[in-house]
PDB file of C-alpha atoms in Angstrom:
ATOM      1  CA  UNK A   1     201.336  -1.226 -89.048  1.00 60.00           C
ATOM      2  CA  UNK A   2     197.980  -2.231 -91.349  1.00 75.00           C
ATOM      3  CA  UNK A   3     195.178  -0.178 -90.083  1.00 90.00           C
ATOM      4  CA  UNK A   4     197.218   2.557 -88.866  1.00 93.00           C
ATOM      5  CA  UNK A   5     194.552   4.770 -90.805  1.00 95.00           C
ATOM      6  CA  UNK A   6     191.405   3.030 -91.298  1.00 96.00           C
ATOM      7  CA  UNK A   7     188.506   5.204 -92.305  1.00 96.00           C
ATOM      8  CA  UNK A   8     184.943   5.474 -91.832  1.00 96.00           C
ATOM      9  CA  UNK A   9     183.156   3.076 -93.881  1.00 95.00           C
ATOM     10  CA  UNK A  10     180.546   5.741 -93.878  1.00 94.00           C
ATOM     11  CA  UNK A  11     182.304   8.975 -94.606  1.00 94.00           C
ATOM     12  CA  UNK A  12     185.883   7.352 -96.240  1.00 93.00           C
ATOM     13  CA  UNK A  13     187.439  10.849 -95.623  1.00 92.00           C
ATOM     14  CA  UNK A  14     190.886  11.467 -94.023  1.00 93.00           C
ATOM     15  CA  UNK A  15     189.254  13.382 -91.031  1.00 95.00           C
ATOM     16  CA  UNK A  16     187.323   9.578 -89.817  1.00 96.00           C
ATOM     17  CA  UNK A  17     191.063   7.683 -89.724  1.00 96.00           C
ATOM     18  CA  UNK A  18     191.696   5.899 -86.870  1.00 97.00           C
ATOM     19  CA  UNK A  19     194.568   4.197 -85.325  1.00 96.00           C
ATOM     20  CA  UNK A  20     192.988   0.305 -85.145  1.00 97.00           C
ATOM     21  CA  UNK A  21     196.342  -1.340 -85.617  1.00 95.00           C
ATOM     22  CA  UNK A  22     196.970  -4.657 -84.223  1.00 94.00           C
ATOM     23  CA  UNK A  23     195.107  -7.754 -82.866  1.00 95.00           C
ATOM     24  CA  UNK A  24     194.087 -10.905 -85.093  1.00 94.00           C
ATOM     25  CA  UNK A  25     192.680 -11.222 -88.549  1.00 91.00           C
ATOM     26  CA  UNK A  26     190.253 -13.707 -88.766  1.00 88.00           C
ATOM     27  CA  UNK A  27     190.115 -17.391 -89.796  1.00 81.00           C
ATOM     28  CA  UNK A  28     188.142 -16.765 -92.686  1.00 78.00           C
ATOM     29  CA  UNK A  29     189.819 -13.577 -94.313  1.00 84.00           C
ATOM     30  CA  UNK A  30     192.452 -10.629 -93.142  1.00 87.00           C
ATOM     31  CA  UNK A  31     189.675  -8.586 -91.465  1.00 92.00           C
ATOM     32  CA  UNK A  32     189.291  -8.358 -87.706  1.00 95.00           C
ATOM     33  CA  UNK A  33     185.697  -8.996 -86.175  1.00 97.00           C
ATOM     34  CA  UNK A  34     185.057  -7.698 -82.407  1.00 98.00           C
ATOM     35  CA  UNK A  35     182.230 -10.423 -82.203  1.00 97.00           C
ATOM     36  CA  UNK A  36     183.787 -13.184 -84.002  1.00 96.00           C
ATOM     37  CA  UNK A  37     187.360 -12.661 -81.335  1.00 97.00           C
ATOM     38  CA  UNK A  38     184.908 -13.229 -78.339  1.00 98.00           C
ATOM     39  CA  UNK A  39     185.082 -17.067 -78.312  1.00 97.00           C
ATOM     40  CA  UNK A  40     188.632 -17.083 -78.557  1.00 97.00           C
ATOM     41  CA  UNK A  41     189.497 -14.435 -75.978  1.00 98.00           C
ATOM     42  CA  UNK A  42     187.070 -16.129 -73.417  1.00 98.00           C
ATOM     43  CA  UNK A  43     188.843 -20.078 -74.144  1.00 98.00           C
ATOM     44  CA  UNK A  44     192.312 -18.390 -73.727  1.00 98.00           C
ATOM     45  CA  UNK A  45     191.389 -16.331 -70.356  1.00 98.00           C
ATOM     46  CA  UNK A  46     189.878 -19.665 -69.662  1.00 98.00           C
ATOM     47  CA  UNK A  47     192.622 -21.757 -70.088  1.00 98.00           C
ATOM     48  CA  UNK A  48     195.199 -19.653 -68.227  1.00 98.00           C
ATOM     49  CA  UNK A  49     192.790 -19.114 -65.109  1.00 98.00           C
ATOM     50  CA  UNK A  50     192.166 -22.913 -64.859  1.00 98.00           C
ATOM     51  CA  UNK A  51     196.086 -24.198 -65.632  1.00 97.00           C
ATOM     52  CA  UNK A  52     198.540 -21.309 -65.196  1.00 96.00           C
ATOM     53  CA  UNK A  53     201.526 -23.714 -64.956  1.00 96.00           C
ATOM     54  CA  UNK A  54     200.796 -25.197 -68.482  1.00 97.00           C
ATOM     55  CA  UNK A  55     202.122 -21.845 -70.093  1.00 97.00           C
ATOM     56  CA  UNK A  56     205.364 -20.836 -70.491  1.00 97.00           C
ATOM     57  CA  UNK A  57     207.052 -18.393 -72.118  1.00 97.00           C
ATOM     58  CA  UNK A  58     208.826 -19.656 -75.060  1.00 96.00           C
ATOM     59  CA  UNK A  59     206.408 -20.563 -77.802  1.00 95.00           C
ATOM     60  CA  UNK A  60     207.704 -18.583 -80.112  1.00 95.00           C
ATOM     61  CA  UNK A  61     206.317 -15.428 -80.601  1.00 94.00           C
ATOM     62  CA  UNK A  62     207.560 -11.898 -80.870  1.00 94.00           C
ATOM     63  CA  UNK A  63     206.768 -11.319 -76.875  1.00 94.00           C
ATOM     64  CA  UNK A  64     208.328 -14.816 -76.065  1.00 96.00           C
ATOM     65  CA  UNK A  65     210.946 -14.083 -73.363  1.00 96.00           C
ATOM     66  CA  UNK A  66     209.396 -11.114 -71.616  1.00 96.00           C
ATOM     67  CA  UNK A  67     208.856 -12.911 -68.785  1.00 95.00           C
ATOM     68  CA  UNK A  68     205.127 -13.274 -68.940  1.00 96.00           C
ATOM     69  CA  UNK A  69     203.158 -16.841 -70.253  1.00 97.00           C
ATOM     70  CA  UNK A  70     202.912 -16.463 -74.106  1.00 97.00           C
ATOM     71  CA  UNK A  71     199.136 -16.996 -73.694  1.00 97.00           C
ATOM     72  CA  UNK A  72     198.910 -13.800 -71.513  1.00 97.00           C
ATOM     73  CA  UNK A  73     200.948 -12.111 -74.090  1.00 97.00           C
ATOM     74  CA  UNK A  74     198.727 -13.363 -77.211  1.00 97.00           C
ATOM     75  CA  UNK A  75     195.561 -12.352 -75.462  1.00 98.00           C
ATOM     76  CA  UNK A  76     197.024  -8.661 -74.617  1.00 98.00           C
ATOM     77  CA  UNK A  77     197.580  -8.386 -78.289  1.00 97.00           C
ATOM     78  CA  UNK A  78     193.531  -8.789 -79.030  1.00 98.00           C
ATOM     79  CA  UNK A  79     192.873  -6.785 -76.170  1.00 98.00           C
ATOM     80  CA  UNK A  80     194.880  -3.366 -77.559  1.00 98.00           C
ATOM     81  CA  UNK A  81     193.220  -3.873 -80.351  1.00 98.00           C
ATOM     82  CA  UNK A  82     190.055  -3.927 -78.753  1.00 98.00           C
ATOM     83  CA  UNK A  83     190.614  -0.921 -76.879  1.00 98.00           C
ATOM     84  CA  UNK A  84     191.326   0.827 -80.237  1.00 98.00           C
ATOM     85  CA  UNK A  85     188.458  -0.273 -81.326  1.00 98.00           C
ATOM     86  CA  UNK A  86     186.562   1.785 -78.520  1.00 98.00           C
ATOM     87  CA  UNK A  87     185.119   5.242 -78.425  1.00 98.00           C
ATOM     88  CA  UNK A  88     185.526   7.491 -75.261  1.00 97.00           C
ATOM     89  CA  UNK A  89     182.058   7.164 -74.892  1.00 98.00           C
ATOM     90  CA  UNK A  90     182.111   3.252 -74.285  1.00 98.00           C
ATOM     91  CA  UNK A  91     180.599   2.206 -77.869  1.00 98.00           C
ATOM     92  CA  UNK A  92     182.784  -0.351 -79.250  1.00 98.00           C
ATOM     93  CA  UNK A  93     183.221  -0.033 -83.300  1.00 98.00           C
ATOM     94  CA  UNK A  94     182.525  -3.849 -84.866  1.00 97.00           C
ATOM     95  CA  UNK A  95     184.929  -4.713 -87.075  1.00 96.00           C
ATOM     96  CA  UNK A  96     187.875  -3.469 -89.709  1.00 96.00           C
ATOM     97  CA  UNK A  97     188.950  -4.542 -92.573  1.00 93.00           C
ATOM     98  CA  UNK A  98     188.350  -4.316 -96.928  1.00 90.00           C
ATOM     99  CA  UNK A  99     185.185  -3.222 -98.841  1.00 91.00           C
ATOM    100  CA  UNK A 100     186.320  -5.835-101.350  1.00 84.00           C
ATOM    101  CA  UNK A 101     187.346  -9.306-101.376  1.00 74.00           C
ATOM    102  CA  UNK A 102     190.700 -10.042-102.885  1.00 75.00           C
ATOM    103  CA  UNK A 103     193.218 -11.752-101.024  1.00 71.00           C
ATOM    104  CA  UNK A 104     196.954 -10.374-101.520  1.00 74.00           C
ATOM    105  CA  UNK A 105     199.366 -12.774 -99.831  1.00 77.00           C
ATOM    106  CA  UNK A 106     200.482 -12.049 -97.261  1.00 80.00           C
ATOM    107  CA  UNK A 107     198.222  -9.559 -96.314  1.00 77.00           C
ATOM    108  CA  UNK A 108     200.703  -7.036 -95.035  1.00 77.00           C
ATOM    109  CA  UNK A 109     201.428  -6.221 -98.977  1.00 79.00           C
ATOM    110  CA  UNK A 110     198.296  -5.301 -99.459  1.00 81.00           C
ATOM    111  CA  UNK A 111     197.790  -1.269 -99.798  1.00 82.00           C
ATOM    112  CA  UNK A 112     194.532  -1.365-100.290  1.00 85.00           C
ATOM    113  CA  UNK A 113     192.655   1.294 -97.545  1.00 89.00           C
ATOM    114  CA  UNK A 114     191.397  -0.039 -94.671  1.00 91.00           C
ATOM    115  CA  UNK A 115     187.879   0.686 -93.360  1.00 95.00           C
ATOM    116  CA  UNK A 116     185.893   0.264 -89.997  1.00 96.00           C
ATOM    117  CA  UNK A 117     182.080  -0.043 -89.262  1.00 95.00           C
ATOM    118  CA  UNK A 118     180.352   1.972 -86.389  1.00 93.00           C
ATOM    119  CA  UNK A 119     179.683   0.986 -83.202  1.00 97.00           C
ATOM    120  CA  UNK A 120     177.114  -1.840 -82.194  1.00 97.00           C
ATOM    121  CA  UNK A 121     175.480  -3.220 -79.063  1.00 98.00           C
ATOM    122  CA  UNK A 122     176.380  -6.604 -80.536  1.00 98.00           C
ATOM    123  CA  UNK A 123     180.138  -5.685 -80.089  1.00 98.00           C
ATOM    124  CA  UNK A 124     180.427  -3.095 -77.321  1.00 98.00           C
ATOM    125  CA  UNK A 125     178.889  -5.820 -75.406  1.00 98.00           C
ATOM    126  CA  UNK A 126     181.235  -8.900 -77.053  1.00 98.00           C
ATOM    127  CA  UNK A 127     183.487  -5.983 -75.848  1.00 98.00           C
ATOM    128  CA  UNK A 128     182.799  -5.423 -72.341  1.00 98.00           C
ATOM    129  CA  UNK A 129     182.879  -9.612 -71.901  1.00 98.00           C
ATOM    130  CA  UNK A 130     186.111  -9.655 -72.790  1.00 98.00           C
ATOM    131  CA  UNK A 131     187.428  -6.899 -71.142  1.00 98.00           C
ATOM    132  CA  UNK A 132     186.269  -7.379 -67.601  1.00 98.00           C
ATOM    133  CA  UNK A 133     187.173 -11.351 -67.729  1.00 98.00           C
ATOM    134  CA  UNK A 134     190.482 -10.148 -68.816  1.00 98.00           C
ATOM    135  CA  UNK A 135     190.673  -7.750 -65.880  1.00 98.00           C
ATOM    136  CA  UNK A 136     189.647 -10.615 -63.793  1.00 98.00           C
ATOM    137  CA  UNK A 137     192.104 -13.217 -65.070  1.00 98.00           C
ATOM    138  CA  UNK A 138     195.187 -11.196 -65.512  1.00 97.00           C
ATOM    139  CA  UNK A 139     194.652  -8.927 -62.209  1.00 97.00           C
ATOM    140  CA  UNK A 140     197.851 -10.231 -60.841  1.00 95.00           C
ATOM    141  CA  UNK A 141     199.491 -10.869 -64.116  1.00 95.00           C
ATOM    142  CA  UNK A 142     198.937  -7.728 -65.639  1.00 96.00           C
ATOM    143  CA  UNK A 143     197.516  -5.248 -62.850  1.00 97.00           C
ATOM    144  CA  UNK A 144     197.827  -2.176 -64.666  1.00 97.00           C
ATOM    145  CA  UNK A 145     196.121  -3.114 -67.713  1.00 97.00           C
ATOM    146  CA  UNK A 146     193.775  -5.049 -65.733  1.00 98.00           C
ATOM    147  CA  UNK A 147     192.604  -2.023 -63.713  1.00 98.00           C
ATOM    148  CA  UNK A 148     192.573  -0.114 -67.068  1.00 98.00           C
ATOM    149  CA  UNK A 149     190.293  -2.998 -68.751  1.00 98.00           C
ATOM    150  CA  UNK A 150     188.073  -2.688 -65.925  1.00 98.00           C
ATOM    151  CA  UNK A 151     187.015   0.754 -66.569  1.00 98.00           C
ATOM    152  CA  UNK A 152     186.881   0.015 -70.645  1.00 98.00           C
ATOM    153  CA  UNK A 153     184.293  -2.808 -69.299  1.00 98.00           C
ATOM    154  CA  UNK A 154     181.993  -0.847 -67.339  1.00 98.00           C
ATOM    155  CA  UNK A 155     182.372   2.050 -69.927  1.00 98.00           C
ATOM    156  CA  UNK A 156     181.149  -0.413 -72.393  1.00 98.00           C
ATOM    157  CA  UNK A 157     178.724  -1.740 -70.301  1.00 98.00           C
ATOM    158  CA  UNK A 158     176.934   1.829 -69.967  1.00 98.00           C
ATOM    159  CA  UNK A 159     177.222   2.454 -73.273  1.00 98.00           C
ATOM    160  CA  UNK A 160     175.323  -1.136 -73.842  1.00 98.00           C
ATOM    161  CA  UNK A 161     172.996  -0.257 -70.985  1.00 98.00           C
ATOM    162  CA  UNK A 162     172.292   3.537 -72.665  1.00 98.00           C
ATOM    163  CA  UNK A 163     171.532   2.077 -76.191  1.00 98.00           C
ATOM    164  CA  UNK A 164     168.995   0.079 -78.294  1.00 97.00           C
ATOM    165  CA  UNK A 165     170.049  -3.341 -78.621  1.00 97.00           C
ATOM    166  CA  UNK A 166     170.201  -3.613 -82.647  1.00 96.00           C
ATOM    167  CA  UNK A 167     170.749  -6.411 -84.759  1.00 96.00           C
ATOM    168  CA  UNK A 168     171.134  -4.939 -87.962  1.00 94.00           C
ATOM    169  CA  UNK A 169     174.478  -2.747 -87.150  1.00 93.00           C
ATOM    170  CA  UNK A 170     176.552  -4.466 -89.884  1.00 93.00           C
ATOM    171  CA  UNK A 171     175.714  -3.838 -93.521  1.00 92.00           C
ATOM    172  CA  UNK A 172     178.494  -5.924 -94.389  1.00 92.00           C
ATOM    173  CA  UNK A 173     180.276  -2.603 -96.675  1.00 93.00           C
ATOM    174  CA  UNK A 174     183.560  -4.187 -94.991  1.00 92.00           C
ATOM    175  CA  UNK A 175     182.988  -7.428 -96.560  1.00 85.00           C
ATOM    176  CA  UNK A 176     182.751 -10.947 -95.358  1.00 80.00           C
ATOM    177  CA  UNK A 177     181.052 -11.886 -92.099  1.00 87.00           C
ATOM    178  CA  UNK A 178     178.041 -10.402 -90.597  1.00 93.00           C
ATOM    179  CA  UNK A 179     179.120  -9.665 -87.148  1.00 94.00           C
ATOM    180  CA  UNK A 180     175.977  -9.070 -85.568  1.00 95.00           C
ATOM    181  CA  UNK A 181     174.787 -10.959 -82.708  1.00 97.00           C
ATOM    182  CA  UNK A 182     171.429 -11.686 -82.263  1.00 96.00           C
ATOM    183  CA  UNK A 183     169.385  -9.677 -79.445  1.00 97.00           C
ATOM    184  CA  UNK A 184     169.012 -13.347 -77.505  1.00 97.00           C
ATOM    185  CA  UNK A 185     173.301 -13.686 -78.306  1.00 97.00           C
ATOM    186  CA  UNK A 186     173.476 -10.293 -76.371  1.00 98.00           C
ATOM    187  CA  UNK A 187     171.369 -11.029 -73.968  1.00 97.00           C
ATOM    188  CA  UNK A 188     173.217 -13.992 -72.421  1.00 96.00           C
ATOM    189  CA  UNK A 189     176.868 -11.947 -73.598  1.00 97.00           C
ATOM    190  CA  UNK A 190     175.477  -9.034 -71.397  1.00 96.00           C
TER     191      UNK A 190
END
């Protein structure tokens, strides 16, 4: 439901709102980072690919009892919202959230509007990583999705290919953590 409407940070009128509902605020505060979620996708692809028979599906979660490991189900919930968070041209917006800090607990009260940055080499790359390991790991899992995150992977990867590599793509307007990567970060990402 949050970030049903999220606006340009840059333009903040109705005609920039975007449907970037869903995926994981971050540890720090109740925005969501496309950098800052590729650690945690990577460990959880990871950790199913290496021990599959650890997971079951009961933990607890809305998707528990659908038949599918809770751990694929938690990672398909980053992944929508990473495919939100991508243009049709491949570029990969980097992040969502507030232009002010001021927790409201929970943060599901909070009306406050919502606003995204643009897109960034730093996170249509962070982007294409997670996409195409997810299309690996979850090709028998998930096969639809997985073909569908292999396309959002190499799309991302042109885009990535077709750009300057910049480092300065977040002014921080949606405030708290810079979620640039470096050009060497992108480099080994890439």
């Amino acid at each position: 439901r949050q970030d049903g409407a999220a606006r340009s940070v840059d333009l903040r009128s109705p005609g920039t709102a975007r449907d970037l509902r869903g995926g994981w605020f971050d540890a720090g505060d109740a925005n969501k980072y496309v950098t800052f979620a590729m650690s945690a996708v990577h460990q959880l692809l990871t950790a199913w690919q290496r021990h599959p028979g650890a997971f079951g599906d009961d933990v607890g979660i809305p998707e528990s009892g659908n038949g599918r490991p809770d751990i694929v189900d938690e990672v398909m919930v980053e992944l929508r919202w990473l495919e939100r968070m991508q243009r049709r041209d491949g570029g990969v917006r980097t992040k969502v959230g507030w232009i002010d800090y001021d927790d409201v607990i929970p943060p599901q009260r909070d009306r406050r509007p919502r606003f995204y940055e643009e897109v960034c080499s730093s996170s249509t790359i962070a982007a294409a990583s997670m996409f195409a390991h997810a299309a690996l790991a979850l090709d028998e899992t998930a096969p639809v999705a997985a073909s569908r995150w292999a396309r959002r992977a190499v799309r991302a990867w042109d885009w990535y290919r077709a750009n300057p590599i910049r480092t300065d793509c977040d002014p921080q307007i949606v405030t708290s953590g810079d979620a640039d990567l470096d050009a060497a970060a992108q480099d080994r990402t890439a």
